JSON list of C-alpha atoms in Angstrom, two decimals:
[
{"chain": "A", "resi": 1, "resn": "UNK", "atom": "CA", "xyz": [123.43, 18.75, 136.66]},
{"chain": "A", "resi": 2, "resn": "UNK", "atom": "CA", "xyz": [121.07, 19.77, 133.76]},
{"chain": "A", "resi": 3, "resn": "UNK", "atom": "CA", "xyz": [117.96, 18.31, 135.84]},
{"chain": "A", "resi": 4, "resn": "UNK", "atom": "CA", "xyz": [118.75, 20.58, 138.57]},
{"chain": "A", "resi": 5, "resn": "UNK", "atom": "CA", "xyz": [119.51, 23.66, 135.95]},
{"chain": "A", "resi": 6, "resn": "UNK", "atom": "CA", "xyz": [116.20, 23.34, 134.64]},
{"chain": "A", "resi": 7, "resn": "UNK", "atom": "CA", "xyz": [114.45, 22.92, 138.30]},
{"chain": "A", "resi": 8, "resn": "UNK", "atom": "CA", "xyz": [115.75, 26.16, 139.35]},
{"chain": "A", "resi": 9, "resn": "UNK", "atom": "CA", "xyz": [114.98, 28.19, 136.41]},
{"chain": "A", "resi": 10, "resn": "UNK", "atom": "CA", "xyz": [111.46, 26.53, 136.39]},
{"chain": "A", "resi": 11, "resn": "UNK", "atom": "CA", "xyz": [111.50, 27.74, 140.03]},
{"chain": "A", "resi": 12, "resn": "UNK", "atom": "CA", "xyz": [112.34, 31.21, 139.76]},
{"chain": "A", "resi": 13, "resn": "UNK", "atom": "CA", "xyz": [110.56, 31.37, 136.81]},
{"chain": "A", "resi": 14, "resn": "UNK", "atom": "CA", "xyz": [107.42, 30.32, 139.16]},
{"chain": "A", "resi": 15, "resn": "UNK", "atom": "CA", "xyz": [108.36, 33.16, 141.60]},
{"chain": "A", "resi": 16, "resn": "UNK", "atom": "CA", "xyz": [108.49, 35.90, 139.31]},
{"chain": "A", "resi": 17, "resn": "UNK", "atom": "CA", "xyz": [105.23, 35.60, 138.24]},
{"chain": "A", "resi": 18, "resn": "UNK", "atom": "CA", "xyz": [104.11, 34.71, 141.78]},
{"chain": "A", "resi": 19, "resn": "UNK", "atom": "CA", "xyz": [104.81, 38.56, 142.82]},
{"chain": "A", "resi": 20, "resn": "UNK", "atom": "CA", "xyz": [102.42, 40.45, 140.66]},
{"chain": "A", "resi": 21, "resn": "UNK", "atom": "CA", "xyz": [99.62, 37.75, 141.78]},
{"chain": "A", "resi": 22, "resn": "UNK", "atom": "CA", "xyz": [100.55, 38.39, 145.24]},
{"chain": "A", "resi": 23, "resn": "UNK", "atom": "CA", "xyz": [100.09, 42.30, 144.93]},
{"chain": "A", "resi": 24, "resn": "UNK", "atom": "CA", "xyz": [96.94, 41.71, 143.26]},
{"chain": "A", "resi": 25, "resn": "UNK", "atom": "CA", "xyz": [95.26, 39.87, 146.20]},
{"chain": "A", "resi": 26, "resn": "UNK", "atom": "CA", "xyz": [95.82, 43.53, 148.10]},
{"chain": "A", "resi": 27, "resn": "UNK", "atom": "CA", "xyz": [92.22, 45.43, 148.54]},
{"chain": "A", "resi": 28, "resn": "UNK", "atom": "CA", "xyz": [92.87, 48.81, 146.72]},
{"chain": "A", "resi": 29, "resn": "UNK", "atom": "CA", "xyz": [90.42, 51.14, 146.56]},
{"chain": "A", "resi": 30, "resn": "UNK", "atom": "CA", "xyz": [89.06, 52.37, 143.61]},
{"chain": "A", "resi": 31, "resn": "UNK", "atom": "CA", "xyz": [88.85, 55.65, 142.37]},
{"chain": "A", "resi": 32, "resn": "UNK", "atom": "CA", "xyz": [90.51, 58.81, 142.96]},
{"chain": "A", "resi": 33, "resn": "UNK", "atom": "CA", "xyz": [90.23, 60.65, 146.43]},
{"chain": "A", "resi": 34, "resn": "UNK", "atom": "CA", "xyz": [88.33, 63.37, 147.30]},
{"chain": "A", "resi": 35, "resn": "UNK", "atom": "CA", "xyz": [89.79, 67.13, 148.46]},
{"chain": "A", "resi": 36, "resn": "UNK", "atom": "CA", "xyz": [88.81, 69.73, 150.70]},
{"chain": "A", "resi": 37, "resn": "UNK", "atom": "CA", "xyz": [89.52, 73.67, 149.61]},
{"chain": "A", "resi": 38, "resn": "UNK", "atom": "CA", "xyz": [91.00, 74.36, 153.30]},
{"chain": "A", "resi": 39, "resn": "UNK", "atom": "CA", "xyz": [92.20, 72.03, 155.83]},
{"chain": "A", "resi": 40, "resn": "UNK", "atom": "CA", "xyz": [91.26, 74.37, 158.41]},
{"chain": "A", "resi": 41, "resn": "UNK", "atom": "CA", "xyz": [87.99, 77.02, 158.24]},
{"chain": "A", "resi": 42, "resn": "UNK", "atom": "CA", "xyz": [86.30, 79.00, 160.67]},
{"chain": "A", "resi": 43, "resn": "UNK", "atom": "CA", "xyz": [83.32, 78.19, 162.75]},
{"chain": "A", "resi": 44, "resn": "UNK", "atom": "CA", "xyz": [79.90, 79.33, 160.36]},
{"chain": "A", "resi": 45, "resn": "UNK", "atom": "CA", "xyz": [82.05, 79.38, 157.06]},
{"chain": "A", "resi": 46, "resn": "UNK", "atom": "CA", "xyz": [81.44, 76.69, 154.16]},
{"chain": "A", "resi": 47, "resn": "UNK", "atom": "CA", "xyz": [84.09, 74.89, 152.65]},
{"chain": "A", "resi": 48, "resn": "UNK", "atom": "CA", "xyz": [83.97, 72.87, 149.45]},
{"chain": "A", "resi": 49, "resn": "UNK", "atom": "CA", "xyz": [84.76, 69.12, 148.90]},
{"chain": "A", "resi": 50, "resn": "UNK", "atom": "CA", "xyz": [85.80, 68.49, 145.20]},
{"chain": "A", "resi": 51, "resn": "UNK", "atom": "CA", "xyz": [86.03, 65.20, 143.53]},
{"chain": "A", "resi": 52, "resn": "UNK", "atom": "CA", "xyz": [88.11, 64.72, 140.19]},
{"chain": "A", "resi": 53, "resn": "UNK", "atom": "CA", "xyz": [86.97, 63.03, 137.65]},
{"chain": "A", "resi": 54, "resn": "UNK", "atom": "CA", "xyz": [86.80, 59.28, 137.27]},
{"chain": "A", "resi": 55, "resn": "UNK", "atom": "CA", "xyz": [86.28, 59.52, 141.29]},
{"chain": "A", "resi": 56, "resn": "UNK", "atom": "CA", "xyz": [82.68, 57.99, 140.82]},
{"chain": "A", "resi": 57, "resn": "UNK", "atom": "CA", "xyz": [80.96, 55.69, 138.40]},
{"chain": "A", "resi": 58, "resn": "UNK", "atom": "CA", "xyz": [79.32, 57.95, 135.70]},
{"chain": "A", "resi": 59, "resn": "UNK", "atom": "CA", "xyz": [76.10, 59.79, 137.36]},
{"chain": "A", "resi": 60, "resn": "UNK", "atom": "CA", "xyz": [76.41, 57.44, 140.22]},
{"chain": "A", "resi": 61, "resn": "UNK", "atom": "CA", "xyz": [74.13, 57.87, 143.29]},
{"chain": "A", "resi": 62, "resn": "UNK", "atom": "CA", "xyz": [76.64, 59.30, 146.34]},
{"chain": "A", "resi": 63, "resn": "UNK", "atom": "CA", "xyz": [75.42, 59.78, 149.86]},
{"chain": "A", "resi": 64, "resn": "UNK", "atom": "CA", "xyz": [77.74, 62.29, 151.61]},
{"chain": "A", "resi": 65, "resn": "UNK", "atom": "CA", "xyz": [77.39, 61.97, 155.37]},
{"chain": "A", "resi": 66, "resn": "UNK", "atom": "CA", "xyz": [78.93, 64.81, 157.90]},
{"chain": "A", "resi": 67, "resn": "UNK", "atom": "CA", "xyz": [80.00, 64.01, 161.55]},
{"chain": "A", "resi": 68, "resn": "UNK", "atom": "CA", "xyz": [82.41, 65.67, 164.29]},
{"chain": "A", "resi": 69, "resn": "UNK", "atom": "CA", "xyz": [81.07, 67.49, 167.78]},
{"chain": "A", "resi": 70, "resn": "UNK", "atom": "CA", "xyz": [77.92, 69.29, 166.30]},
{"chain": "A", "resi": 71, "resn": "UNK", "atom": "CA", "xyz": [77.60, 67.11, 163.28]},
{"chain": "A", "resi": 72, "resn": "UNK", "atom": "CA", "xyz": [74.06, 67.17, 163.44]},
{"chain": "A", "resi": 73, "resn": "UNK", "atom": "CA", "xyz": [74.28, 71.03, 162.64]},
{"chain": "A", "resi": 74, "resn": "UNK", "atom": "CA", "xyz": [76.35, 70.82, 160.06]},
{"chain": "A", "resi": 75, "resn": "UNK", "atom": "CA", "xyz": [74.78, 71.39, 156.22]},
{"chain": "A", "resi": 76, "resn": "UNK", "atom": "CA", "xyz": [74.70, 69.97, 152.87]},
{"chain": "A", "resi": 77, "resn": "UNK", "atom": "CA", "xyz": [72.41, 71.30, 150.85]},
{"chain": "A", "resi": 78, "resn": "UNK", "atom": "CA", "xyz": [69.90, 70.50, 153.13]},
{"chain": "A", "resi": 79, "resn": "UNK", "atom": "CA", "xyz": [71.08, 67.98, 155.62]},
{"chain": "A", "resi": 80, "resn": "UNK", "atom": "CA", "xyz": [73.66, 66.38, 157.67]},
{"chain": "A", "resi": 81, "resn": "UNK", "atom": "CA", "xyz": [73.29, 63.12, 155.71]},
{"chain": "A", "resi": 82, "resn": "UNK", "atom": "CA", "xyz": [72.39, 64.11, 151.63]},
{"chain": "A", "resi": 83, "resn": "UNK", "atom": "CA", "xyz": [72.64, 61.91, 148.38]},
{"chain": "A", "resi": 84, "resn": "UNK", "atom": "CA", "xyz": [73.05, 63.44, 145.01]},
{"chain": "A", "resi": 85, "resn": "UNK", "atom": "CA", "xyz": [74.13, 62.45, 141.82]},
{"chain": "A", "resi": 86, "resn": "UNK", "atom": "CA", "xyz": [77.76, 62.66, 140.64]},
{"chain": "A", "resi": 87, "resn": "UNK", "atom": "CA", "xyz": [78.66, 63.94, 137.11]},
{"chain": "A", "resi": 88, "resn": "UNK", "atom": "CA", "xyz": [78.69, 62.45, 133.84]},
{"chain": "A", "resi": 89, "resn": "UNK", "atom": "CA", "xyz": [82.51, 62.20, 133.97]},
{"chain": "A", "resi": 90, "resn": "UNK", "atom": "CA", "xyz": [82.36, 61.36, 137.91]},
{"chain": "A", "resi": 91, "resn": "UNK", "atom": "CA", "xyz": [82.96, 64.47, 139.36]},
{"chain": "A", "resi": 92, "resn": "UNK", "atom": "CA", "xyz": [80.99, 65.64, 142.05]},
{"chain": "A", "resi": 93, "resn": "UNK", "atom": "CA", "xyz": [81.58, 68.95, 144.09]},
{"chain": "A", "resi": 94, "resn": "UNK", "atom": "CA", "xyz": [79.99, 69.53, 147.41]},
{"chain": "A", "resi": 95, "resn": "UNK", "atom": "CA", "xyz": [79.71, 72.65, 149.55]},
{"chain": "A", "resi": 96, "resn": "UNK", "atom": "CA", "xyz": [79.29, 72.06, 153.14]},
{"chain": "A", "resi": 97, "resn": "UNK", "atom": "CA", "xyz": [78.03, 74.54, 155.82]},
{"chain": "A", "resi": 98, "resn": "UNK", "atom": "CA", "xyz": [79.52, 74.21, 159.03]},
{"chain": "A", "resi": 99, "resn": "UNK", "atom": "CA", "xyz": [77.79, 75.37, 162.80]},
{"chain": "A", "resi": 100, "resn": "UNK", "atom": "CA", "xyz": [78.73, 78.62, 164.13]},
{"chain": "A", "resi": 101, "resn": "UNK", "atom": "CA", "xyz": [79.22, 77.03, 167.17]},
{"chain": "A", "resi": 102, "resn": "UNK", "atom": "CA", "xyz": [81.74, 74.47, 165.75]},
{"chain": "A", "resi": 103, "resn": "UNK", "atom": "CA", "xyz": [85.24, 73.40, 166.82]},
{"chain": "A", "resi": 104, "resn": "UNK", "atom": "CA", "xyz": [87.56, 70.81, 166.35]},
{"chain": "A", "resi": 105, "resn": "UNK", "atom": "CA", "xyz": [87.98, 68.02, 163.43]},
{"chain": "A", "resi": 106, "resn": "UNK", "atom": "CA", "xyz": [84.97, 67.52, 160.97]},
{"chain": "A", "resi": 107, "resn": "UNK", "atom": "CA", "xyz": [84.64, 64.35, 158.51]},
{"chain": "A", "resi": 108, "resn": "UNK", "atom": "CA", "xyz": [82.69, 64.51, 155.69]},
{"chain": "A", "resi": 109, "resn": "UNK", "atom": "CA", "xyz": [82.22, 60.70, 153.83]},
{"chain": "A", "resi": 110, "resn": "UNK", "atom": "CA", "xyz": [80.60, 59.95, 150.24]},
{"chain": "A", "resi": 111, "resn": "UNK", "atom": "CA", "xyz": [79.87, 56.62, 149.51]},
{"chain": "A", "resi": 112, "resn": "UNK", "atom": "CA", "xyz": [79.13, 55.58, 146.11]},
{"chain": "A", "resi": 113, "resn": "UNK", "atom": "CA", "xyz": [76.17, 53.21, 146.13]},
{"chain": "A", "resi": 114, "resn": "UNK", "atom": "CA", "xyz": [77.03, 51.76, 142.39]},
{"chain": "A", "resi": 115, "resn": "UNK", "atom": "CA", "xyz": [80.78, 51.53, 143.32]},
{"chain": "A", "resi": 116, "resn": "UNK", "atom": "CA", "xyz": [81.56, 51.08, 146.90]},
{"chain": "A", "resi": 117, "resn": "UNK", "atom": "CA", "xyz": [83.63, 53.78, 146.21]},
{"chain": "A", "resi": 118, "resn": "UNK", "atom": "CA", "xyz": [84.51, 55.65, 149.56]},
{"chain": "A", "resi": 119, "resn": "UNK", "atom": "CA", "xyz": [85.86, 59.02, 150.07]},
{"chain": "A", "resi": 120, "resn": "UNK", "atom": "CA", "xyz": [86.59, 60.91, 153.41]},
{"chain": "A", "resi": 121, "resn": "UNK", "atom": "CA", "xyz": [87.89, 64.25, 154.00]},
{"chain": "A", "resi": 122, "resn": "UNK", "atom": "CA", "xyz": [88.47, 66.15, 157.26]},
{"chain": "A", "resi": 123, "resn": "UNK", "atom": "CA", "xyz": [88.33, 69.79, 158.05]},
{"chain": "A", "resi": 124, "resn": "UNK", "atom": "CA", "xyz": [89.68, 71.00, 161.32]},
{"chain": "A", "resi": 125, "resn": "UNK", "atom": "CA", "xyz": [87.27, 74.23, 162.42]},
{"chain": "A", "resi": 126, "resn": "UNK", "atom": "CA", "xyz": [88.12, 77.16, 164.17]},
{"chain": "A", "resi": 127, "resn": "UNK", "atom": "CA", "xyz": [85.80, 79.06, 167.17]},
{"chain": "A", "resi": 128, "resn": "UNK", "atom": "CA", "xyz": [84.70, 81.97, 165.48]},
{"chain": "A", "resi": 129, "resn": "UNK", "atom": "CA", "xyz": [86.24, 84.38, 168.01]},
{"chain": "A", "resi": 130, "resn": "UNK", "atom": "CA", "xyz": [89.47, 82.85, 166.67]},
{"chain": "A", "resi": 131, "resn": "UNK", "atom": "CA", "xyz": [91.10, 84.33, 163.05]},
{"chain": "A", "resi": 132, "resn": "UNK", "atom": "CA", "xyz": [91.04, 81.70, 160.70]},
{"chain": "A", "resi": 133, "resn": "UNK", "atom": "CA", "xyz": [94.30, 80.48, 159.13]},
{"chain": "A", "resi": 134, "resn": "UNK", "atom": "CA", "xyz": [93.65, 78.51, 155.94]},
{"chain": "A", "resi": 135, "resn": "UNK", "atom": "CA", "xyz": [96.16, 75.37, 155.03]},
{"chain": "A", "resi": 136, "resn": "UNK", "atom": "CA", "xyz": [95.94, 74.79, 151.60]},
{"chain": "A", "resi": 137, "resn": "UNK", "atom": "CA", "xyz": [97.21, 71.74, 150.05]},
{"chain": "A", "resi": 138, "resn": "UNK", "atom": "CA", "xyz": [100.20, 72.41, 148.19]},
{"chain": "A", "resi": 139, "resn": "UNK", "atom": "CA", "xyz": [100.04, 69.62, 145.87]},
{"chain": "A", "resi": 140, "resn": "UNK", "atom": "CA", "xyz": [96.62, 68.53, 144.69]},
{"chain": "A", "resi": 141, "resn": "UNK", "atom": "CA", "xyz": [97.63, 64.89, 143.77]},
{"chain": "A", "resi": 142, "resn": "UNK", "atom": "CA", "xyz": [96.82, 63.46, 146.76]},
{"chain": "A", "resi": 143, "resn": "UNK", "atom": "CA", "xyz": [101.02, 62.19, 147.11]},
{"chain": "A", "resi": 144, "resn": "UNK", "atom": "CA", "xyz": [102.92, 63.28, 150.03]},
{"chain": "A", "resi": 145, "resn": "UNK", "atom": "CA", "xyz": [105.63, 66.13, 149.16]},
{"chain": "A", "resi": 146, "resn": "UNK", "atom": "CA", "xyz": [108.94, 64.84, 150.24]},
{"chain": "A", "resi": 147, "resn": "UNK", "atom": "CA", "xyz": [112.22, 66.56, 150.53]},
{"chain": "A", "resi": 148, "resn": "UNK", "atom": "CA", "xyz": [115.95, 66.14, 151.89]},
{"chain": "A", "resi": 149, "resn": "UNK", "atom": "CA", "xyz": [116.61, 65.29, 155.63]},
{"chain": "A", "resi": 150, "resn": "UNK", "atom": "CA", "xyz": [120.73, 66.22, 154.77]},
{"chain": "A", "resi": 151, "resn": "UNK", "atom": "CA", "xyz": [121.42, 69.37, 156.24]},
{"chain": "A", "resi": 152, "resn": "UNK", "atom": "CA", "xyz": [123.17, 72.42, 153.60]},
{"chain": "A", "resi": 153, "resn": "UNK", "atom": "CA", "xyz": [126.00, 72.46, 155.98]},
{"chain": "A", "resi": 154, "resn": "UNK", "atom": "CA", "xyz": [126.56, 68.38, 155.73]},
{"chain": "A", "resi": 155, "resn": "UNK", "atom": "CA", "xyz": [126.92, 68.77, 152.39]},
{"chain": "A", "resi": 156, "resn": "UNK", "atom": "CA", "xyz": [129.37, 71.20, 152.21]},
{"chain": "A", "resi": 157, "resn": "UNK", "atom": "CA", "xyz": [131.21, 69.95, 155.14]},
{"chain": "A", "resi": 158, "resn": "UNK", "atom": "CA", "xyz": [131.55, 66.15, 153.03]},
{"chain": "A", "resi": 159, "resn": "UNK", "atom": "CA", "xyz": [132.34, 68.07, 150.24]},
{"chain": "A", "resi": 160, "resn": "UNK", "atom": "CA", "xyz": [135.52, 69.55, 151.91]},
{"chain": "A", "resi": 161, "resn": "UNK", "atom": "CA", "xyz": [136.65, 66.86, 153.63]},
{"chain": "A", "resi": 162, "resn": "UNK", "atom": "CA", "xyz": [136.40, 65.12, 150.08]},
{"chain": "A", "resi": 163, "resn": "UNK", "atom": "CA", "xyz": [138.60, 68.08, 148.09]},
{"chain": "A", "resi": 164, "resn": "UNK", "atom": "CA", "xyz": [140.90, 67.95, 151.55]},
{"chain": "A", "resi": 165, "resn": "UNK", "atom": "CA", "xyz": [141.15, 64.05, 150.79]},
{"chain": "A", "resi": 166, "resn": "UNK", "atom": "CA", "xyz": [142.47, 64.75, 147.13]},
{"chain": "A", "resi": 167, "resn": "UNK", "atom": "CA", "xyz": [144.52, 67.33, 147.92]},
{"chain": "A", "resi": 168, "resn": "UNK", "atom": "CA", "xyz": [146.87, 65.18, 150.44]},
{"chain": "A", "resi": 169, "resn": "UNK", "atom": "CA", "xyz": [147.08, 62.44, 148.20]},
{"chain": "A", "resi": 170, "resn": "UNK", "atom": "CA", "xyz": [148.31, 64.46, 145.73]},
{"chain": "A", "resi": 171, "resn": "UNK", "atom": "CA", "xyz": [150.85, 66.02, 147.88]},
{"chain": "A", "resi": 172, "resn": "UNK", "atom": "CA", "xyz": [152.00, 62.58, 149.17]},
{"chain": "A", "resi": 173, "resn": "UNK", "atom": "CA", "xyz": [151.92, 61.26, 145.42]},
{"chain": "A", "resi": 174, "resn": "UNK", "atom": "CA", "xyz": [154.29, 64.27, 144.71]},
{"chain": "A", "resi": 175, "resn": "UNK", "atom": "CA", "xyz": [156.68, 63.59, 147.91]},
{"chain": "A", "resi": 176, "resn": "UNK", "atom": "CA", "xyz": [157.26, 60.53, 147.01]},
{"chain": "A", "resi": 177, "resn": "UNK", "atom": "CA", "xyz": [157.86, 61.07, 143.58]},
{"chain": "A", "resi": 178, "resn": "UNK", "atom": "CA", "xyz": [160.49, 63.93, 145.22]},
{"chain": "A", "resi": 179, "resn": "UNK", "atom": "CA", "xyz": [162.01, 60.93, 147.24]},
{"chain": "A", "resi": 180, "resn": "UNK", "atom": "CA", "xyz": [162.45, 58.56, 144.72]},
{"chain": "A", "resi": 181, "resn": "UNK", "atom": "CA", "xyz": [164.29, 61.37, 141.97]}
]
């Protein structure tokens, strides 16, 4: 009895610290991702990629590459494909030109050559004979924003049915308390 006591705590004992080792074999990436000002600009306008802080190693070497339907007209600084140095703090802040003659979804990618570090945002563009609608991102930490799928009038509805619930039991609680006097 004590034998097999023992061999199950020194099994679950085994499996608890099994877990964390397990979640550590996952590939996360490192660093923090990058953001785009607007989700969605117009054809000829530049938008600007921002990168927080501890995003790349300090003053690391980061080539940002552009690509969608005219990515060879699209600019950074100088070029579609351009490497410059991130901040002390690893920051870095970008702006990118897009064509006038752009539409559809645009990537733009840095890759950290000290790191590995890889960060990819995408901004949808607009013809320019089109008004531009900008989609800002509400929350800047990157997490999705998440909210109740119950309807008001669920609620409410439950919540009658539940005060309807109490009141007949304590109107049959009373009867037959009348009954039995």
């Amino acid at each position: 009895m004590l034998k097999r006591f023992l061999a199950a705590v020194i099994v679950g004992a085994g499996l608890l610290l099994a877990a964390p080792a397990a979640a550590n074999a996952a590939d996360y990436p490192s660093g923090a991702p990058c953001s785009i000002d607007a989700s969605t600009v117009q054809a000829g306008d530049t938008a600007t990629v921002t990168c927080i802080p501890g995003t790349w190693a300090s003053s690391e070497l980061i080539t940002w590459t552009g690509s969608g339907l005219n990515g060879a007209s699209i600019r950074m600084a100088s070029a579609v494909t351009f490497q410059k140095h991130a901040n002390a703090d690893g920051s870095d802040v970008l702006l990118v030109t897009l064509p006038s003659d752009a539409s559809g979804p645009y990537t733009i990618t840095g890759v950290g050559t000290t790191s590995g570090h890889v960060c990819t945002v995408t901004v949808t563009v607009i013809p320019a004979d089109t008004t531009a609608t900008a989609v800002n991102d509400p929350g800047s930490s990157g997490l999705a924003d998440t909210g109740s799928v119950v309807a008001e009038w669920a609620l409410w509805l439950g919540g009658g049915l539940l005060v309807v619930g109490v009141v007949s039991v304590a109107i049959a609680a009373w009867m037959r308390k009348v009954r039995s006097s």
